[in-house]
Amino acid sequence: DIQMTQSPSSLSASERDRVTITCRASQTISTYVNWYQVKKGRAPKLLIYGASSLHGGVPSRFSGSGSGTDFTLTISSLQPEDFATYYCQQSFSLPPTFGQGTTVEI
Amino acid sequence: QLPLQESSPGLVKPSETLSLTCTVSGGSIFSSNYYWGWIRQSPGKGLEWIGSIDYRGSAYYTPSLRSRVNISVDTSKNQFSLNLKSVTAADTAVYYCARPLTPNTVLRGVIWAFWGQGTLVSVSS
């Protein structure tokens, strides 16, 4: 299985901060990376797919980059509704695997 | 939006079988060849893909659970189901059903675009 290593596991930030989360794959996976936002009791939300494509309806303050083994999710100006846990996921090969998550806290 | 709703069995005893159903609203489960999936999140752990199935019943499973899991589809009810046998406390998790963004993606390129809100299943005697 391809391992996805996310960092940091948690971070504290303030409203309007720029936040960056990284994800490293255990082997090269081109741009087969997606990012999700998860809040307790809510359906997880797809943010970014194909490493850098913004899913419909997702605010433009979210962006993704990277290819090969190293990927980044950036929130350019943190909003109150962005406090959540974020996961990367590789879709290069079965089984699709997720990072361990990054919790963004106030 | 594509509402997905998991059933809620709540509590399952160790060694028994966990059974969940996902009901798809707002679209037919066989309108296109999507691979409908089950994903779980154990307490304090990340997300784990369990398996996926298309409307014809073609299924793929994660290797670590393959010996205990079965996913089936009922097109007449617009539902797909998860059965996980011989459960232990390690199977306690929030279970999600989900659908990819595009059809025919399971071996490569699966993007989970539509999710249910999840159901907590606890394994305890």
Coordinates of C-alpha atoms in Angstrom, one line a residue, chain B residues 23-93:
Chain B
T23 CA -29.5 4.6 0.6
V24 CA -28.9 6.8 -2.5
S25 CA -31.4 9.6 -3.1
G26 CA -31.6 12.0 -6.0
G27 CA -30.1 9.6 -8.5
S28 CA -30.2 6.1 -9.7
I29 CA -27.5 3.7 -8.4
F30 CA -27.2 2.3 -11.9
S31 CA -27.5 5.5 -14.0
S32 CA -23.7 5.4 -14.7
N33 CA -21.1 2.9 -13.7
Y34 CA -20.0 4.5 -10.4
Y35 CA -18.1 2.4 -7.9
W36 CA -20.0 3.1 -4.6
G37 CA -17.7 3.0 -1.6
W38 CA -17.5 2.4 2.2
I39 CA -14.9 4.3 4.2
R40 CA -14.5 4.4 8.0
Q41 CA -12.7 6.5 10.6
S42 CA -11.7 4.8 13.8
P43 CA -11.5 6.9 17.0
G44 CA -8.3 8.9 17.0
K45 CA -7.3 7.5 13.6
G46 CA -7.5 8.5 10.0
L47 CA -9.8 7.5 7.2
E48 CA -9.7 4.0 5.8
W49 CA -11.2 2.8 2.6
I50 CA -13.0 -0.5 3.1
G51 CA -14.2 -1.4 -0.4
S52 CA -16.3 -0.4 -3.5
I53 CA -18.9 -1.9 -5.7
D54 CA -20.7 -1.0 -8.9
Y55 CA -24.3 -1.7 -9.8
R56 CA -23.4 -5.0 -11.5
G57 CA -21.9 -6.2 -8.2
S58 CA -18.3 -6.0 -9.2
A59 CA -16.5 -5.3 -5.9
Y60 CA -13.0 -4.4 -4.7
Y61 CA -11.9 -4.6 -1.0
T62 CA -8.9 -3.4 1.0
P63 CA -6.5 -6.3 1.6
S64 CA -6.5 -6.0 5.4
L65 CA -10.3 -6.6 5.6
R66 CA -10.9 -8.8 2.6
S67 CA -11.4 -12.0 4.6
R68 CA -14.2 -10.4 6.7
V69 CA -16.0 -8.0 4.4
N70 CA -18.7 -8.3 1.8
I71 CA -20.3 -5.4 -0.1
S72 CA -23.5 -6.0 -2.1
V73 CA -25.9 -3.8 -4.1
D74 CA -29.7 -3.8 -4.4
T75 CA -30.6 -1.8 -7.5
S76 CA -34.4 -2.2 -6.8
K77 CA -34.0 -0.3 -3.5
N78 CA -31.2 2.1 -4.7
Q79 CA -29.0 0.8 -1.9
F80 CA -25.7 -0.8 -1.3
S81 CA -24.7 -2.6 1.8
L82 CA -21.7 -3.5 4.0
N83 CA -21.3 -6.7 6.0
L84 CA -18.2 -7.0 8.3
K85 CA -18.1 -10.3 10.2
S86 CA -16.3 -11.3 13.3
V87 CA -16.0 -7.7 14.6
T88 CA -13.8 -6.6 17.5
A89 CA -13.4 -3.3 19.3
A90 CA -10.9 -2.3 16.6
D91 CA -13.9 -2.1 14.2
T92 CA -15.5 0.7 16.3
A93 CA -15.6 3.6 13.9

